[in-house]
PDB file of C-alpha atoms in Angstrom:
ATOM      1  CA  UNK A 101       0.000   0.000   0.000  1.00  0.00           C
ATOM      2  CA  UNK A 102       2.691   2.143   0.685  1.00  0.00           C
ATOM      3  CA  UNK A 103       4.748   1.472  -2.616  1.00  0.00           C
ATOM      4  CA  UNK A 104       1.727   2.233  -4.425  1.00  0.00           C
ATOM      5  CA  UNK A 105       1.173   5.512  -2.542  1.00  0.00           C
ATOM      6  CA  UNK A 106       4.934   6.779  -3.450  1.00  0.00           C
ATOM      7  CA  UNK A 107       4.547   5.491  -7.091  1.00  0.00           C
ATOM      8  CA  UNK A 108       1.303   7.550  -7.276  1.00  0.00           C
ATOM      9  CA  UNK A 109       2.967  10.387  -6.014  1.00  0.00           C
ATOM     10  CA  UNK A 110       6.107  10.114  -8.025  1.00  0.00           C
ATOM     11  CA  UNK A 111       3.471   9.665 -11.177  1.00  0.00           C
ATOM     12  CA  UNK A 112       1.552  12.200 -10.784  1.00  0.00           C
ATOM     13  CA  UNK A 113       4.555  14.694  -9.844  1.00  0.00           C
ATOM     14  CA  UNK A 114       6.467  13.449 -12.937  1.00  0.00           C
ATOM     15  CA  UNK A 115       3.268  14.438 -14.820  1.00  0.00           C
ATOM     16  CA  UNK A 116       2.120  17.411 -13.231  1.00  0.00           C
ATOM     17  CA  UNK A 117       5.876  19.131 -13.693  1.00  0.00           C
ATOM     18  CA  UNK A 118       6.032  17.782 -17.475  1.00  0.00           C
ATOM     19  CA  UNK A 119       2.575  19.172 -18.126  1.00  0.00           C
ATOM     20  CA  UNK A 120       3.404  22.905 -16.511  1.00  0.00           C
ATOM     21  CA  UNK A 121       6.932  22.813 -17.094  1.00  0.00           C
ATOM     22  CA  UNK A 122       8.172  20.972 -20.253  1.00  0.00           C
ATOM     23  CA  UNK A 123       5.448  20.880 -22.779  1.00  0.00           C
ATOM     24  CA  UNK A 124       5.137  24.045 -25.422  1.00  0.00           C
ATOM     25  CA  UNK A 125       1.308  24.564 -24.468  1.00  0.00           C
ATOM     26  CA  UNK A 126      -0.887  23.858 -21.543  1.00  0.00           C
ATOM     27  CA  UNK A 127      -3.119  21.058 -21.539  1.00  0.00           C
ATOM     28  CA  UNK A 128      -6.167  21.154 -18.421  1.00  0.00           C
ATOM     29  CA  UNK A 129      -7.314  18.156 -19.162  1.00  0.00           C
ATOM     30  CA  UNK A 130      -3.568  16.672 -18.381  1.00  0.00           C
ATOM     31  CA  UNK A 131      -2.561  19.135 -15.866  1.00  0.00           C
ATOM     32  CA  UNK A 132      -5.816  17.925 -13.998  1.00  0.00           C
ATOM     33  CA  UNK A 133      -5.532  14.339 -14.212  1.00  0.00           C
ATOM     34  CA  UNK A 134      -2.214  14.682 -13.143  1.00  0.00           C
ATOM     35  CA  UNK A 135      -3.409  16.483  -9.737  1.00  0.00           C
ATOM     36  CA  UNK A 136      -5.986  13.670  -9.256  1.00  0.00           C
ATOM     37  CA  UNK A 137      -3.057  11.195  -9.502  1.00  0.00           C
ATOM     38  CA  UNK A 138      -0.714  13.031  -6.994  1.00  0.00           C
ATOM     39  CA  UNK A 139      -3.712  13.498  -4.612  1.00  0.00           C
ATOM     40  CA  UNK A 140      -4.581   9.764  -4.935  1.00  0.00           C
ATOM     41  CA  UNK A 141      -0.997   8.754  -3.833  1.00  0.00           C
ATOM     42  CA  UNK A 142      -0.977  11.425  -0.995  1.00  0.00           C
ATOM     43  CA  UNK A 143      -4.024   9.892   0.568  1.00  0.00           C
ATOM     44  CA  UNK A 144      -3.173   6.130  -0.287  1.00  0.00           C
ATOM     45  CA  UNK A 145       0.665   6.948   1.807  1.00  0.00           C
ATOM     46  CA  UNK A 146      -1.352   8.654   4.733  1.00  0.00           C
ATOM     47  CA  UNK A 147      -4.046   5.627   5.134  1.00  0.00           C
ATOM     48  CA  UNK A 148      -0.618   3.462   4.576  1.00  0.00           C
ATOM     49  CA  UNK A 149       1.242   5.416   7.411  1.00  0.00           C
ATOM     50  CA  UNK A 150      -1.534   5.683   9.471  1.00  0.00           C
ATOM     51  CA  UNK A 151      -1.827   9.062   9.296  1.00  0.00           C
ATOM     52  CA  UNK A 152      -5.677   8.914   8.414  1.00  0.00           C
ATOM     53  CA  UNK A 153      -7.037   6.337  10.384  1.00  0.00           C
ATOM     54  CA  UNK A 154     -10.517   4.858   9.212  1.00  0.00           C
ATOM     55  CA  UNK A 155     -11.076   2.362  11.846  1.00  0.00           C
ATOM     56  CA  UNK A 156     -10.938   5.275  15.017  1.00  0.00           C
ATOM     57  CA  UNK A 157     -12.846   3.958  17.734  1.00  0.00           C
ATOM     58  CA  UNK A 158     -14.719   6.586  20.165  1.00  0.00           C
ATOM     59  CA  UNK A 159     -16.693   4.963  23.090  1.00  0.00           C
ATOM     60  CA  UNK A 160     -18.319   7.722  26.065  1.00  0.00           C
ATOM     61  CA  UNK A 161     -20.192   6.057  28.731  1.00  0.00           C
ATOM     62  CA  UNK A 162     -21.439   8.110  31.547  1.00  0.00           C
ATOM     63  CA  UNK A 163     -24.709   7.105  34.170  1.00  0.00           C
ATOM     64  CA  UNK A 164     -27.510   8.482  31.872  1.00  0.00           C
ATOM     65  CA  UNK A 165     -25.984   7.292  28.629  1.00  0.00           C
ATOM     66  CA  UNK A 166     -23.689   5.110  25.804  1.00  0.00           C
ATOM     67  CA  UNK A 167     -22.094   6.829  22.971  1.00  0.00           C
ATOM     68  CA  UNK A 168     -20.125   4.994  20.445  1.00  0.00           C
ATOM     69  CA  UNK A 169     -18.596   5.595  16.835  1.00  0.00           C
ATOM     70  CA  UNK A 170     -16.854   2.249  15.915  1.00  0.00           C
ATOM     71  CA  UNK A 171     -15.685   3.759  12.487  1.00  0.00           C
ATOM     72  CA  UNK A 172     -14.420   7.136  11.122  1.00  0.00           C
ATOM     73  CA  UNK A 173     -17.229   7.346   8.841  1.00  0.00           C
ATOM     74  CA  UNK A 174     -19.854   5.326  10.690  1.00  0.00           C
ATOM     75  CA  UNK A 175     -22.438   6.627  12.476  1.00  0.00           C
ATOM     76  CA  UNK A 176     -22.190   7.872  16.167  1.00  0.00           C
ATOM     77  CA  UNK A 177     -24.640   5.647  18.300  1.00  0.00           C
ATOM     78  CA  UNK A 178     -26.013   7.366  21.610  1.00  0.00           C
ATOM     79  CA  UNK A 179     -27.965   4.614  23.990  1.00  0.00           C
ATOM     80  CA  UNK A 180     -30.080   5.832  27.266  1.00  0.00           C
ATOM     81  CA  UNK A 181     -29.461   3.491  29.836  1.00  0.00           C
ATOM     82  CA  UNK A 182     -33.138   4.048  30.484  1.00  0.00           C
ATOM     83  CA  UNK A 183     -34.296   2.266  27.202  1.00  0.00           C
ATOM     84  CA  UNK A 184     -31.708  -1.096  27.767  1.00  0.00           C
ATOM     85  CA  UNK A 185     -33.961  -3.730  28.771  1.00  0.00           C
ATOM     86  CA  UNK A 186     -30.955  -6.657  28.353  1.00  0.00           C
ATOM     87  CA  UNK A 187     -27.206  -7.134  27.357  1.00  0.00           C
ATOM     88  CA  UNK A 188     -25.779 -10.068  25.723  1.00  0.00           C
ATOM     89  CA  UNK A 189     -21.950  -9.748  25.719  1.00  0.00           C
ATOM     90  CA  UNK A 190     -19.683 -12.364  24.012  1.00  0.00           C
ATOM     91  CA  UNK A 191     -15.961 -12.065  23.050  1.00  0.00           C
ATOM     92  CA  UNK A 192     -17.367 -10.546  19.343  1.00  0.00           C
ATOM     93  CA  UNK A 193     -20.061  -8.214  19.976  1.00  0.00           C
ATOM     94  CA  UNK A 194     -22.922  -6.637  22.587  1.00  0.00           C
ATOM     95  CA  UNK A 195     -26.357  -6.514  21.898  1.00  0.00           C
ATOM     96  CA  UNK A 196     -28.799  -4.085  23.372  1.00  0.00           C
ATOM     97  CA  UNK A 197     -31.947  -5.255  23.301  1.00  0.00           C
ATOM     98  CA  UNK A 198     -34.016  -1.817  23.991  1.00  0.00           C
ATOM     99  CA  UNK A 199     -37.895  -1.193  24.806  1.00  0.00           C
ATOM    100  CA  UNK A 200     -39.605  -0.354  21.615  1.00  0.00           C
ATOM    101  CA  UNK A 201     -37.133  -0.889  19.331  1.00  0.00           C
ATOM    102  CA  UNK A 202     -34.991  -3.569  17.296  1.00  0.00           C
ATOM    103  CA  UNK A 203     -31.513  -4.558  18.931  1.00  0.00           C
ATOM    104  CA  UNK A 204     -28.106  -2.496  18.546  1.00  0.00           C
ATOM    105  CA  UNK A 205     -25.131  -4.484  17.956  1.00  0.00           C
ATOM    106  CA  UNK A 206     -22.044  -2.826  19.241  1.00  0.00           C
ATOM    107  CA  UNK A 207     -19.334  -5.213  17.245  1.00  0.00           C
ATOM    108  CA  UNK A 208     -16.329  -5.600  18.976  1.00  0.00           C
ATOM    109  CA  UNK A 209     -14.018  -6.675  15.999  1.00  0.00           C
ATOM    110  CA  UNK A 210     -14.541  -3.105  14.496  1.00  0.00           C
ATOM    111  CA  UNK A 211     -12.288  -1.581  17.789  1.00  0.00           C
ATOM    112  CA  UNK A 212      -8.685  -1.409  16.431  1.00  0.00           C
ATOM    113  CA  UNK A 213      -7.212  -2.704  19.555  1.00  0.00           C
ATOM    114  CA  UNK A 214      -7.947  -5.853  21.119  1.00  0.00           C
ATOM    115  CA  UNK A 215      -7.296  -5.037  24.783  1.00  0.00           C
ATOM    116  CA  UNK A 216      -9.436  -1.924  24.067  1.00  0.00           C
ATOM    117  CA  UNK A 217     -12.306  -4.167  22.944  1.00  0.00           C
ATOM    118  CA  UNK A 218     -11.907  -6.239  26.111  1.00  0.00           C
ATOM    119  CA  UNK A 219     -11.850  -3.009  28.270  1.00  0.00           C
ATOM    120  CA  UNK A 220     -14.992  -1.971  26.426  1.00  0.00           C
ATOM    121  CA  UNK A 221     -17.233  -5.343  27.102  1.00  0.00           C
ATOM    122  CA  UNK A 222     -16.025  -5.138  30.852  1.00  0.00           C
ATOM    123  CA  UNK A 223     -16.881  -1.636  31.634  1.00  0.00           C
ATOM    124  CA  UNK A 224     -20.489  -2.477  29.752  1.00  0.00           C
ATOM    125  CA  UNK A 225     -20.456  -5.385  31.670  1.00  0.00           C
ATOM    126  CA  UNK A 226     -19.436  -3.728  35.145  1.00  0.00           C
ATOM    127  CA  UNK A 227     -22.501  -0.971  34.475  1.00  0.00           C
ATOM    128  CA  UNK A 228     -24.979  -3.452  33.369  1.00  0.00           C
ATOM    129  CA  UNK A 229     -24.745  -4.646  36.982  1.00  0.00           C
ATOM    130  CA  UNK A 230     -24.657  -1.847  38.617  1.00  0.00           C
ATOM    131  CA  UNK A 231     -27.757  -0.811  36.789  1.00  0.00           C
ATOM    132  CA  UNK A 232     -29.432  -4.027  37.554  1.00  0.00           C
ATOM    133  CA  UNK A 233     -29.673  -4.721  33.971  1.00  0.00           C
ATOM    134  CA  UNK A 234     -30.004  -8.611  32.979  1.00  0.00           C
ATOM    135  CA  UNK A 235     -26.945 -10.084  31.056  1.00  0.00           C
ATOM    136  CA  UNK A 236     -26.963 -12.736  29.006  1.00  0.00           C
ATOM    137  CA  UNK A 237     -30.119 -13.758  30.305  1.00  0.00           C
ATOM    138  CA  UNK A 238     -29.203 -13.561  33.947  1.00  0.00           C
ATOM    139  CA  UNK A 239     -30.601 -10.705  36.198  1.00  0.00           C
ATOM    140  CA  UNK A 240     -27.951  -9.834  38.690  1.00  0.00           C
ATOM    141  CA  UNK A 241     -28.802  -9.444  42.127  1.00  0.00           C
ATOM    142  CA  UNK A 242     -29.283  -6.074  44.065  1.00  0.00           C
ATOM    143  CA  UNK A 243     -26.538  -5.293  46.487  1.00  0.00           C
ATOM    144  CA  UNK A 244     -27.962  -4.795  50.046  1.00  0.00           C
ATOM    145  CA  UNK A 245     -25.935  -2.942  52.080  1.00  0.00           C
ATOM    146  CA  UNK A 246     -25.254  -3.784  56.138  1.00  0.00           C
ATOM    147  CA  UNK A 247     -25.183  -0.755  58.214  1.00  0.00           C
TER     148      UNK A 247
END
């Protein structure tokens, strides 16, 4: 990916400075193709040097709510802990199965980092029980406290 990055850049450089610089009379059509080939290669090196990431991960969980963005150009998901009526969790994914509406998968796979995932289905996991919120099909039991 990265070889193909510099030899669109080197291409479309090549071509650009021919087109501007050695030819007897200007061509648009040529001058501009040669731009969209130079661009091409500068965004096919950043995405290669991870300089544009696509699979940025954004997770926010706070007591009233879940907010998550699994890709750069997916759509930002914002949950109400009111509305969770279960939580499945497994090493791949969480489902939210919400009142009055279908289920939200939250796939784990699509965070870049592993340990990140992990972190992600504990916390969930941790809050679900807190909230009293079944998981995986078992309700977890209210703490009583001992004065």
């Amino acid at each position: 990916m990265l070889l193909s990055g510099i030899f669109l850049i080197g291409g479309g450089a090549y071509a650009l400075l021919r087109e501007v610089l050695w030819e007897d009379h200007f061509r648009a059509g040529w001058a501009i193709a040669s731009v969209v080939v130079l661009l091409a290669g500068l965004i096919w090196t950043a995405l290669a040097t991870d300089k544009i990431l696509l699979k940025d991960a954004y997770f926010s969980m706070t007591p009233e709510r879940i907010a998550y963005r699994v890709a750069l150009l997916g759509r930002e998901r914002v949950l109400p802990w009111q509305q969770v009526m279960k939580v499945w969790i497994t090493n791949y994914f969480v489902v939210f199965e919400m009142e009055n509406s279908k289920p939200v998968i939250l796939r784990l796979g699509s965070i870049q980092q592993e340990d990140v995932a992990r972190h992600v289905a504990g916390s969930l996991r941790l809050a679900a029980l807190e909230k009293n919120i079944p998981i995986n099909g078992v309700v977890g039991q209210p703490q009583s406290v001992v004065v």
